[in-house]
Short mmCIF file of C-alpha atoms in Angstrom, two decimals:
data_model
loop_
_atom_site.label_atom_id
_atom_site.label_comp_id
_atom_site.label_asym_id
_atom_site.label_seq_id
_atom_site.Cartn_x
_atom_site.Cartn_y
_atom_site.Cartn_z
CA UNK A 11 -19.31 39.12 12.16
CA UNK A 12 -19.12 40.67 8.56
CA UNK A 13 -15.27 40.47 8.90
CA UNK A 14 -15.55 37.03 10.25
CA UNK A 15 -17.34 35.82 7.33
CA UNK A 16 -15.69 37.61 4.57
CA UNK A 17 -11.87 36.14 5.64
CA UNK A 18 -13.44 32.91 6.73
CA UNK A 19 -16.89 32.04 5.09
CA UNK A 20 -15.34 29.52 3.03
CA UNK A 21 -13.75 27.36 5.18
CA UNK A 22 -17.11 27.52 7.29
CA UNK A 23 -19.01 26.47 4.01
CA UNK A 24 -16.16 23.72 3.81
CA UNK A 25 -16.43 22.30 7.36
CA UNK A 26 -20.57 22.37 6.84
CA UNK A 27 -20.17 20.60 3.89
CA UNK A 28 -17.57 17.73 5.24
CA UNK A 29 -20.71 17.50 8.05
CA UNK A 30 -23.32 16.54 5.71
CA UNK A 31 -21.10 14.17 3.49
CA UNK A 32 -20.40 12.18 6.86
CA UNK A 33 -23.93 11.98 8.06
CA UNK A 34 -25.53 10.69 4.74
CA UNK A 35 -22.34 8.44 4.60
CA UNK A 36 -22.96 7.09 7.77
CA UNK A 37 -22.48 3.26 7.77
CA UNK A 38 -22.19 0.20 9.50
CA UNK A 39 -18.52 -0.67 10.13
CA UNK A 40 -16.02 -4.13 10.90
CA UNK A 41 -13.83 -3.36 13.67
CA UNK A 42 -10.11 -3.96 12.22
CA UNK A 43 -8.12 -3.11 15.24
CA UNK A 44 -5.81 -5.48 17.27
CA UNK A 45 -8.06 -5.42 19.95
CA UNK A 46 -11.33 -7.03 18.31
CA UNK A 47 -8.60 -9.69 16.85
CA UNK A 48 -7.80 -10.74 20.25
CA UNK A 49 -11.60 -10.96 21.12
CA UNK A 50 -13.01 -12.83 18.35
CA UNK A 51 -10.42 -15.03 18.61
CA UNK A 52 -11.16 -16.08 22.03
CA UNK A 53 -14.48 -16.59 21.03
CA UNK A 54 -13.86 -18.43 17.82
CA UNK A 55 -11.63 -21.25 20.15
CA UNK A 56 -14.49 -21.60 22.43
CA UNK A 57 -16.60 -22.42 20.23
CA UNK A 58 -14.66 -24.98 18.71
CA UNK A 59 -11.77 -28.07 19.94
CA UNK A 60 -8.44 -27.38 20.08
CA UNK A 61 -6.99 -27.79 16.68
CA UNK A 62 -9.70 -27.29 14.25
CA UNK A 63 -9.14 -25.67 11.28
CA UNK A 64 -10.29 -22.04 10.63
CA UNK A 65 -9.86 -19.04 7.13
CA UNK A 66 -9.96 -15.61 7.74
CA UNK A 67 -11.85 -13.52 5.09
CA UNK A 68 -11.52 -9.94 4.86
CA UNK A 69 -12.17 -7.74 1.89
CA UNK A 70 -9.20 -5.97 0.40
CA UNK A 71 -9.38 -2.81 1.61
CA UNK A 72 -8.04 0.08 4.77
CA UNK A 73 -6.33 -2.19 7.31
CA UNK A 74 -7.33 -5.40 5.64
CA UNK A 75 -4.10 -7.24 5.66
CA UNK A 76 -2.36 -5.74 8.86
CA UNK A 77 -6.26 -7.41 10.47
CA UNK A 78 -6.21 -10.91 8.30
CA UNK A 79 -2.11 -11.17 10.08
CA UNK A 80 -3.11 -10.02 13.42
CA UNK A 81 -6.13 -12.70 13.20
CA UNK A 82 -4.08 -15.44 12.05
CA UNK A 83 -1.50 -15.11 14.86
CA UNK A 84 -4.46 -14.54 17.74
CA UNK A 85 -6.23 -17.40 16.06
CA UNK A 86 -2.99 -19.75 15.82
CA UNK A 87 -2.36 -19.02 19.96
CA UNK A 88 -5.60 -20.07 20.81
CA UNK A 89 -4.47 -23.55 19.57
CA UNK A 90 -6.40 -23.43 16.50
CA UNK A 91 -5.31 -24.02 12.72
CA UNK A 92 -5.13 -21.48 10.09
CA UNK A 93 -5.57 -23.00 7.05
CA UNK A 94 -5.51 -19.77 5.02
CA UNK A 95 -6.37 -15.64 5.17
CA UNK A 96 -8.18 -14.37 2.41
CA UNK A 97 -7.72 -10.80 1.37
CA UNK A 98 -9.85 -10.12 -1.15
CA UNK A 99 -13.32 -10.47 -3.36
CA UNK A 100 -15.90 -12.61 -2.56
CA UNK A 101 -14.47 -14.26 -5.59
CA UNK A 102 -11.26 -14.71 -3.91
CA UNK A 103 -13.72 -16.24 -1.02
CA UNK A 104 -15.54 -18.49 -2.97
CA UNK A 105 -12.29 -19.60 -4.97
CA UNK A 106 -11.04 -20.91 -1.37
CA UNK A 107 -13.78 -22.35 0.26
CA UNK A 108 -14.71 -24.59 -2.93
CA UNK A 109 -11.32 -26.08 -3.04
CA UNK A 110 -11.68 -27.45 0.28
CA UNK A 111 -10.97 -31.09 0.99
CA UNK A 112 -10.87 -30.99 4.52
CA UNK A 113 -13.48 -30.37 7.36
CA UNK A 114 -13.60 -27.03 7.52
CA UNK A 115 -14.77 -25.72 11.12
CA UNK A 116 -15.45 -22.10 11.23
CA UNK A 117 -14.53 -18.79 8.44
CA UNK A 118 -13.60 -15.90 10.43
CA UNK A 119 -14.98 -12.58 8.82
CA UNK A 120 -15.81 -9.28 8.15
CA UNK A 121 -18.77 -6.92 7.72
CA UNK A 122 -18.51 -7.46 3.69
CA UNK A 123 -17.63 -10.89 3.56
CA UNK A 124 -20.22 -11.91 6.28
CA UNK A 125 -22.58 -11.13 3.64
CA UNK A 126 -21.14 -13.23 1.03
CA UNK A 127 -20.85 -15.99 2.90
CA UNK A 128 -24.13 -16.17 4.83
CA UNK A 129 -25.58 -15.93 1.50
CA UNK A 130 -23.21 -18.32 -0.54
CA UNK A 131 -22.15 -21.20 2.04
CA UNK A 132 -25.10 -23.35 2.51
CA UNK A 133 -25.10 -23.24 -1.37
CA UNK A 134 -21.30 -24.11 -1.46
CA UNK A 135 -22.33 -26.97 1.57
CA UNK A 136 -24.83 -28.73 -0.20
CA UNK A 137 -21.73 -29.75 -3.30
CA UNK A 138 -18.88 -29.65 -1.01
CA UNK A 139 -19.13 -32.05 2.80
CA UNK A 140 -15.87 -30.06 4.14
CA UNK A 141 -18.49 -27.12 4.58
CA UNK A 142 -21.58 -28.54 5.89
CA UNK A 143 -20.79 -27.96 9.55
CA UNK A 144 -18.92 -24.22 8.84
CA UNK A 145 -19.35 -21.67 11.26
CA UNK A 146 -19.32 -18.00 10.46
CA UNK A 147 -17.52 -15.60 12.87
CA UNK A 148 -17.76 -11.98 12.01
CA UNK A 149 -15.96 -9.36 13.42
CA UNK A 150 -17.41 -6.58 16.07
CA UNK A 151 -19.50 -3.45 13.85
CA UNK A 152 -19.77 0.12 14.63
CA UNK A 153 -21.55 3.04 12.55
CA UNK A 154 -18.96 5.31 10.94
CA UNK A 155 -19.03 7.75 8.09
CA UNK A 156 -17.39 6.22 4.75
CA UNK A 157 -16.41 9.72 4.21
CA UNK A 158 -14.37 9.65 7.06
CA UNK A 159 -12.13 6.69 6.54
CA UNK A 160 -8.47 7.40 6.22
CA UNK A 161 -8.12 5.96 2.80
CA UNK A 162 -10.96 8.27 1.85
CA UNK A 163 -9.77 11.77 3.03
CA UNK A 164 -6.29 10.95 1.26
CA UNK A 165 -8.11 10.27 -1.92
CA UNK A 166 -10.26 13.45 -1.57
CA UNK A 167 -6.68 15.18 -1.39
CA UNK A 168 -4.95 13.17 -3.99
CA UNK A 169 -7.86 13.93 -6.22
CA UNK A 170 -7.90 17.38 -5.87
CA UNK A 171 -3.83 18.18 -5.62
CA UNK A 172 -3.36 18.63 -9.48
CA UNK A 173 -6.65 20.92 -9.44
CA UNK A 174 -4.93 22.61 -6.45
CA UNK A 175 -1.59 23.05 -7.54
CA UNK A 176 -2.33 24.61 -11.17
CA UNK A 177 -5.69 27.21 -9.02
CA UNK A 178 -2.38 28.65 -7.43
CA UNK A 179 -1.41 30.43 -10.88
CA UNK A 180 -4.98 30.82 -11.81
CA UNK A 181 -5.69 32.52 -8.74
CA UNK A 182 -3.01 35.08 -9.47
CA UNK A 183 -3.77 35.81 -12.94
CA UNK A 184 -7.76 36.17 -12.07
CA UNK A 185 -6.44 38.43 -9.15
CA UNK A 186 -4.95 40.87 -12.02
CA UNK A 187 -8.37 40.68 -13.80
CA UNK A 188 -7.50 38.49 -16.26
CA UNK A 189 -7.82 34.55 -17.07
CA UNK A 190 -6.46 31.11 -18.46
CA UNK A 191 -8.57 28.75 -20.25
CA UNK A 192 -5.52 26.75 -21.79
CA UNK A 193 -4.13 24.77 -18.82
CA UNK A 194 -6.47 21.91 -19.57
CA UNK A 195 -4.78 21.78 -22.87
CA UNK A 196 -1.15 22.38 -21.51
CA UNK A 197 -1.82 18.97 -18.86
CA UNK A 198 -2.43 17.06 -21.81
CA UNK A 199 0.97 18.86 -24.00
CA UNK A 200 2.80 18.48 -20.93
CA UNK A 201 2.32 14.79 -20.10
CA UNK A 202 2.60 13.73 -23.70
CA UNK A 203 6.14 16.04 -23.92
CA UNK A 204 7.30 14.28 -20.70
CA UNK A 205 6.58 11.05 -22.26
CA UNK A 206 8.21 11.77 -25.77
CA UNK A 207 11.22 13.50 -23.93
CA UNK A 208 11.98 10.24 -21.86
CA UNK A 209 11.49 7.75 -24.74
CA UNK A 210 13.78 9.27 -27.10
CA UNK A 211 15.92 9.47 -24.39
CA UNK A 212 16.09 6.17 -22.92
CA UNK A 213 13.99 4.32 -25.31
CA UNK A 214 12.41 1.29 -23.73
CA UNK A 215 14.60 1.09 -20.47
CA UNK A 216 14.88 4.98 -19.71
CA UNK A 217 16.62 5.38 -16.50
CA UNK A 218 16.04 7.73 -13.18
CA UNK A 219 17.66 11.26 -14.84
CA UNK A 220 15.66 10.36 -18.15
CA UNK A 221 12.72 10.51 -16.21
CA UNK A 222 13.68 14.57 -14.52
CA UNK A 223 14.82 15.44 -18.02
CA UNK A 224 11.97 14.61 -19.66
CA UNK A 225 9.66 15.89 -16.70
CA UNK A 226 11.87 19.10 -16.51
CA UNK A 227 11.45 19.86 -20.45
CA UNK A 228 7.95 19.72 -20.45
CA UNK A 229 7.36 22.01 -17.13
CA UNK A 230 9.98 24.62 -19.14
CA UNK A 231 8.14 24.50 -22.27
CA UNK A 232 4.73 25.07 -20.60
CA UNK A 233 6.46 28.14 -18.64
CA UNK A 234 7.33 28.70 -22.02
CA UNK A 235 4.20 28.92 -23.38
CA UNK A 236 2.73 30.80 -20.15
CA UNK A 237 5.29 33.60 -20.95
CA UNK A 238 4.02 33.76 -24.14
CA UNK A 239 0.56 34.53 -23.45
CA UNK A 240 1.16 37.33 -21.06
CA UNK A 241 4.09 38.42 -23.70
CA UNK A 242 0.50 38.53 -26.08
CA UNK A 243 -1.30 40.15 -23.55
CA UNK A 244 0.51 42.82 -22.60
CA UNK A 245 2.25 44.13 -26.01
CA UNK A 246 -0.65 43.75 -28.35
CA UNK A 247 -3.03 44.60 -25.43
CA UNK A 248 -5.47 41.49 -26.75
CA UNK A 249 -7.71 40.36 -23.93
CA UNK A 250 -6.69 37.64 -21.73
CA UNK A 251 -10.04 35.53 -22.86
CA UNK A 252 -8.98 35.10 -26.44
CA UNK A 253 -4.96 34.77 -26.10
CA UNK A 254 -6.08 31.59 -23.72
CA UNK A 255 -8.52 30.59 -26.07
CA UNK A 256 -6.21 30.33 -29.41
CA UNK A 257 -3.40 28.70 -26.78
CA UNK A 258 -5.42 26.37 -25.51
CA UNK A 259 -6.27 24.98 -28.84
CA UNK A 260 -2.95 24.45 -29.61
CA UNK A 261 -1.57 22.93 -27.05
CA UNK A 262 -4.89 20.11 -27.30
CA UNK A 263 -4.34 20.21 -31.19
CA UNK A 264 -0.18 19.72 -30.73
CA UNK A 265 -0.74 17.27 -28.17
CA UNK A 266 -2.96 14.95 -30.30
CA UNK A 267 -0.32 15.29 -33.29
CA UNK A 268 2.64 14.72 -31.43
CA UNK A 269 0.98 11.89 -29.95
CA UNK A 270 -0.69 10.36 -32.99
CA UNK A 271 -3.59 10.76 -30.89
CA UNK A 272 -2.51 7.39 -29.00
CA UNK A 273 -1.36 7.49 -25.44
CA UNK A 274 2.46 7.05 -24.73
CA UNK A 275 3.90 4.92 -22.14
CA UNK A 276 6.83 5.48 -19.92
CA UNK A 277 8.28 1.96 -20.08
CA UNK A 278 10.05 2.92 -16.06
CA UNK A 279 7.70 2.15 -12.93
CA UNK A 280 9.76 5.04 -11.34
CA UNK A 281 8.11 7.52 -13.34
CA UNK A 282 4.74 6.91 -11.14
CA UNK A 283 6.81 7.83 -7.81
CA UNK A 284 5.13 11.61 -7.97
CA UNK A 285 1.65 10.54 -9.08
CA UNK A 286 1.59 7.18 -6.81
CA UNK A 287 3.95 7.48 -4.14
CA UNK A 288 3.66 7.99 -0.30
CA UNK A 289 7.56 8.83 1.31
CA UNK A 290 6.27 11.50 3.76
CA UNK A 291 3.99 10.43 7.03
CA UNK A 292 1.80 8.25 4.77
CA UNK A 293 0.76 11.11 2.44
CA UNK A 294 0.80 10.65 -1.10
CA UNK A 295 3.32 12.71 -2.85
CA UNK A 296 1.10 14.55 -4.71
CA UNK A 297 -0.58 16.21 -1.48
CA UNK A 298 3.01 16.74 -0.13
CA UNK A 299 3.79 19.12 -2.98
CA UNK A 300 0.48 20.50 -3.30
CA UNK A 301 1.14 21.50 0.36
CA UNK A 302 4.62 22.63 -0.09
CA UNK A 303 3.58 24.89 -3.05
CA UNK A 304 0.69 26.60 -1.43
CA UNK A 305 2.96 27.70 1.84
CA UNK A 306 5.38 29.27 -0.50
CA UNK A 307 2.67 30.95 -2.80
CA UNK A 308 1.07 32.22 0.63
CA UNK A 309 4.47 33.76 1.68
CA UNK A 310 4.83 35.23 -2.00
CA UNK A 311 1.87 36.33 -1.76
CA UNK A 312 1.89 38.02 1.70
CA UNK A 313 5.21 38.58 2.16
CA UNK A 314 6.79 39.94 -0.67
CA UNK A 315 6.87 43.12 -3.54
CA UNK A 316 5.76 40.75 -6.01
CA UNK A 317 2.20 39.59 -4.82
CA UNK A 318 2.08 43.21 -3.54
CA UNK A 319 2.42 44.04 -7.07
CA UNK A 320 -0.08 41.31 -8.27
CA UNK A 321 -2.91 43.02 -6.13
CA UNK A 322 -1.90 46.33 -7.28
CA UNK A 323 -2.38 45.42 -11.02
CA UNK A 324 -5.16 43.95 -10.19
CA UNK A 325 -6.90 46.78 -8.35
CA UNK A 326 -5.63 49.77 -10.98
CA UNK A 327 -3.09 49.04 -13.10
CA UNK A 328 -2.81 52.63 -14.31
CA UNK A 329 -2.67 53.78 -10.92
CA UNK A 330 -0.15 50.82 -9.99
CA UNK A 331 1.89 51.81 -13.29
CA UNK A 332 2.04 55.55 -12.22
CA UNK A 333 3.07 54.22 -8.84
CA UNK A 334 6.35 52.80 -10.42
CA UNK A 335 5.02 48.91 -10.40
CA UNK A 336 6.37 47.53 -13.45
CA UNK A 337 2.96 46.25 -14.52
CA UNK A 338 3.91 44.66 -18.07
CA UNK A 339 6.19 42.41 -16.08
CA UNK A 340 3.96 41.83 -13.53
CA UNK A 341 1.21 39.95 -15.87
CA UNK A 342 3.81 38.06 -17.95
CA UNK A 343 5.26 36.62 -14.40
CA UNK A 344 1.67 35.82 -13.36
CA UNK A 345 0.94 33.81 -17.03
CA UNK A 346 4.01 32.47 -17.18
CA UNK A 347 3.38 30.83 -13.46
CA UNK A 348 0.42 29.69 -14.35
CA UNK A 349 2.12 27.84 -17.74
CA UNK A 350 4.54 26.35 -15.64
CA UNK A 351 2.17 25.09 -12.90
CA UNK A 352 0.06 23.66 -15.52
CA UNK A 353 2.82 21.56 -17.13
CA UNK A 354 3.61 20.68 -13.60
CA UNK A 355 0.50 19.18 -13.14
CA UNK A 356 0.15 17.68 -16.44
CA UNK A 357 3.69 16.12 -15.46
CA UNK A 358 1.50 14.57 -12.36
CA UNK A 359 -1.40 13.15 -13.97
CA UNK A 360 1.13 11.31 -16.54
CA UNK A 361 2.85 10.43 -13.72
CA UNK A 362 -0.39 8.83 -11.85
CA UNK A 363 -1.27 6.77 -15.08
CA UNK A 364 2.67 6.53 -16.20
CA UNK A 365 1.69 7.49 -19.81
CA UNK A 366 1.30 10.73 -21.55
CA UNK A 367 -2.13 11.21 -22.92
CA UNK A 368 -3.29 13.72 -25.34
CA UNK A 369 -6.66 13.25 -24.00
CA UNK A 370 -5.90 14.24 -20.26
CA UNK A 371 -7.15 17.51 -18.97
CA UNK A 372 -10.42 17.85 -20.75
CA UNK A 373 -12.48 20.59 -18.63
CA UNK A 374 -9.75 20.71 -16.22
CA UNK A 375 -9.49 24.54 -16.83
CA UNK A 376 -13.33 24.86 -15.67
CA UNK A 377 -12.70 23.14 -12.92
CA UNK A 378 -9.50 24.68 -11.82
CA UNK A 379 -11.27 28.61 -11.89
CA UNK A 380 -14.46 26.96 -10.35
CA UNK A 381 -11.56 26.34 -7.67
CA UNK A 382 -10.41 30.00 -7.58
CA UNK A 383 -14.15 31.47 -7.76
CA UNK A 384 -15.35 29.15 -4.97
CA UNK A 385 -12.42 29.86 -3.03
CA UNK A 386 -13.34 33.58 -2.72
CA UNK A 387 -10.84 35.25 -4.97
CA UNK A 388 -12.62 38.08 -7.33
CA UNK A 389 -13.23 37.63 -10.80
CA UNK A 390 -12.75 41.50 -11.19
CA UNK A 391 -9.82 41.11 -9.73
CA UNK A 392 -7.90 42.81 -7.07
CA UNK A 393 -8.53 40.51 -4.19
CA UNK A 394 -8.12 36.73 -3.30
CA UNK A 395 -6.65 34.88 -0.92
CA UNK A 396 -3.86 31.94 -2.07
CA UNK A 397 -5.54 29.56 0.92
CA UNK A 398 -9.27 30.42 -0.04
CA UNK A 399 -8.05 28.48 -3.18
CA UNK A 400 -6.87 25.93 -1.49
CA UNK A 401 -10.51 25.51 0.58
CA UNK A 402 -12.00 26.36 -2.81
CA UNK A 403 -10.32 23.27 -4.32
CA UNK A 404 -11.12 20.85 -1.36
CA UNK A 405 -14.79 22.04 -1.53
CA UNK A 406 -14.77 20.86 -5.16
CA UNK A 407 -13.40 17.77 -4.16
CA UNK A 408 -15.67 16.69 -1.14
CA UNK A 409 -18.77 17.49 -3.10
CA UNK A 410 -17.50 15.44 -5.94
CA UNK A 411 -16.60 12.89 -3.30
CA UNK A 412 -19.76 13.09 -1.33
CA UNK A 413 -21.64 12.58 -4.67
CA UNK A 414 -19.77 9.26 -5.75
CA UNK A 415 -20.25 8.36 -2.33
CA UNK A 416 -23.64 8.26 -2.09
CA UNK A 417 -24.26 7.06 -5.59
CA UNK A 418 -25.10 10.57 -7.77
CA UNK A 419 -24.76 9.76 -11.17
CA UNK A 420 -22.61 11.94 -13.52
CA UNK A 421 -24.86 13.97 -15.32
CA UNK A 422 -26.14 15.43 -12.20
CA UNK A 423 -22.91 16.26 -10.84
CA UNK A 424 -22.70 18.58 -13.62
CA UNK A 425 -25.54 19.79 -12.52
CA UNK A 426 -24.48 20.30 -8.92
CA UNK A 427 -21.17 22.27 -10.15
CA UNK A 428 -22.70 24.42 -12.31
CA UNK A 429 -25.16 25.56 -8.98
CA UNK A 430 -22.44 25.43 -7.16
CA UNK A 431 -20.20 27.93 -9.54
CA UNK A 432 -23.19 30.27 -9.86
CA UNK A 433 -23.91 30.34 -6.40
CA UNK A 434 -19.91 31.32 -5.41
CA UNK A 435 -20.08 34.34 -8.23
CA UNK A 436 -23.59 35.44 -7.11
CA UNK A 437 -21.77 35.73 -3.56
CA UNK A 438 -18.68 37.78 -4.69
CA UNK A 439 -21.25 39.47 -6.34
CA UNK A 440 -23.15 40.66 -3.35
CA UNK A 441 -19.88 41.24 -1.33
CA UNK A 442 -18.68 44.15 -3.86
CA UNK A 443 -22.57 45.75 -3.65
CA UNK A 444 -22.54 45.27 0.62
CA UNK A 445 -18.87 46.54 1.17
#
């Protein structure tokens, strides 16, 4: 059982925690499937002659439109006429019904949108005769977690990908006992390089390879800057803490001058295909490569001299140096992964809001080795695990999602990290003392 909860304690804490968030998110639901289409339309013709005229209303939102289309056509075969399907606000709702000119016979609708209009149509009615003899159809309801929903769990992942991706390097440099406080500062000096890059290269029309160039220099220069630090590190022997420190400083204050502390935007939609996109099964890009990236850190890390090395530096590194591990190299490799991954990430978040923004990344650092910490890997290095990150980082996320959820305001999620840290270090704490 001790076993059993040492390799997999997290991921219990992980699948506890995604319980909770669904049962305090628990919710009444509008059926959206083809199904309930079919059935309220039979139901909407007969209650009402052949030919009278009907509007969908559906809130924007997961399966909205595909449901407003199936509706229409079930609607339109039971002989009766569509005169529009609203996909939208109750703005967009109101906008519709009070240009009316017509009878208007019944509004087919759902959960959110039954609201509006039992609440707003005998108002509208009472200026407008087309809508004194409206009926309201609304669609079947079932109770389902909000935290569930499709859309949901891909924006839990999309949320926490950039997090993710840069915890992978900060996972192997708190593994060798030491740490990184200037990737914040490097998302923000990467994003605003990217943008720079592709503007004085293709100015206001800056084409598909202007965009990789650009994104490509800045990833480089943060590797750059990674090896850098662990060049610091290791031949002036200055601890990791303050090397990080001064960097991180830099890279905010260089960002902010480069910038003229004013965001810069990439005049090219295409630029937004990393942060926005979806090409594989429906999952954002972002997640794809977060995924991608932590397979191939697992197998570097489990399958190959180098992460051996990492754990050796990390457990002794004068015992790992008299063993022949070329230790120097080993910690410049691990900081300069960490740069890179950082201006990889900074790369994504310019790419979500296509602009380069000196102020991107602030705290990101904190939350990034709250990640790694959470996740199980040691802060006195020597052990971790690349997937504990990975649960690490989605823990992060579903509390932070659970809280906007169910309506926490900010200030107290601050609090709720900050518990949340202490409680993961007071646990690796009490692991070292019971092993």
């Amino acid at each position: 059982m001790k076993r059993f909860l040492s390799d997999y304690g997290n991921l219990l804490v992980l699948l506890l925690l995604c319980l909770g968030v669904s049962l305090v998110t628990i919710e009444e639901q509008s059926s959206t499937s083809s199904s309930a289409a079919r059935k309220l339309a039979v139901e909407v013709a007969s209650g009402n002659p052949e030919g009278a005229r009907v509007m969908v209303m559906v809130r924007s939102g997961e399966g909205s439109a595909r449901f407003a289309k199936v509706m229409e056509e079930e609607l339109s075969k039971e002989g009766l006429q569509v005169v529009g399907a609203i996909v939208g606000t109750p703005v967009d709702a109101r906008r519709a019904l009070v240009s009316q000119e017509e009878e208007l016979a019944a509004i087919v609708t759902g959960e959110h949108m039954a609201v509006f209009t039992s609440g707003q149509l005998p108002k509208l009615a009472s200026s407008n005769q087309a809508l004194a003899g409206t009926k309201t159809y609304r669609t079947e309801t079932h109770l389902w977690p909000n935290f569930l929903k499709k859309d949901n769990l891909l924006n839990v992942l999309k949320q926490v990908s950039v997090v993710a991706i840069i915890a992978i390097g900060m996972t192997l440099v708190i593994i060798t006992a030491g740490i990184d406080l200037s990737v914040g500062s490097l998302i923000a000096f990467s994003g605003v390089i990217a943008a720079l890059t592709i503007q004085a290269l293709g100015g206001t029309a800056p084409s598909t390879s202007h965009l990789w160039i650009g994104s490509l220099a800045a990833i480089l220069l943060c590797a750059g800057i990674g090896m850098t630090t662990g060049g610091l590190v290791t031949a002036f022997r200055i601890p990791p803490f303050i090397v990080t420190l001064g960097v991180m400083f830099i890279a905010k204050g260089l960002a902010f001058i480069l910038s003229d502390s004013e965001p810069i935007t990439v005049e090219n939609d295409g630029f937004a295909w990393l942060g926005r996109g979806s090409d594989f099964f429906g999952l954002p890009n972002s997640v794809t490569l977060m995924i991608i990236l932590f397979v191939a850190s697992h197998v570097l890390m489990s399958r190959t001299s180098i992460g051996r090395y990492v754990y050796a530096v990390g457990g002794n590194s004068e015992a790992a140096r008299l063993s022949g591990v070329p230790v120097k190299m080993v910690l410049v490799f691990v900081y300069l992964l960490c740069g890179l991954l950082a201006g990889l990430g900074g790369v994504m978040e310019a790419s979500l809001h296509v602009t380069g923004d000196p102020k991107a990344g602030t705290l990101v650092e904190l939350q990034v080795i709250a990640a790694v910490v959470v996740g199980g890997t040691s802060l006195a290095g020597g052990q971790g695990k690349i997937f504990g990150t990975l649960i690490g980082a989605l823990i992060i996320g579903v509390i932070r999602n659970g809280m906007n959820l169910t309506g926490v305001e900010a200030h107290m999620q601050s609090v709720v990290y900050g518990v949340v840290i202490l409680i993961a270090v007071m646990v690796d704490q009490l692991k070292g003392r019971f092993k």
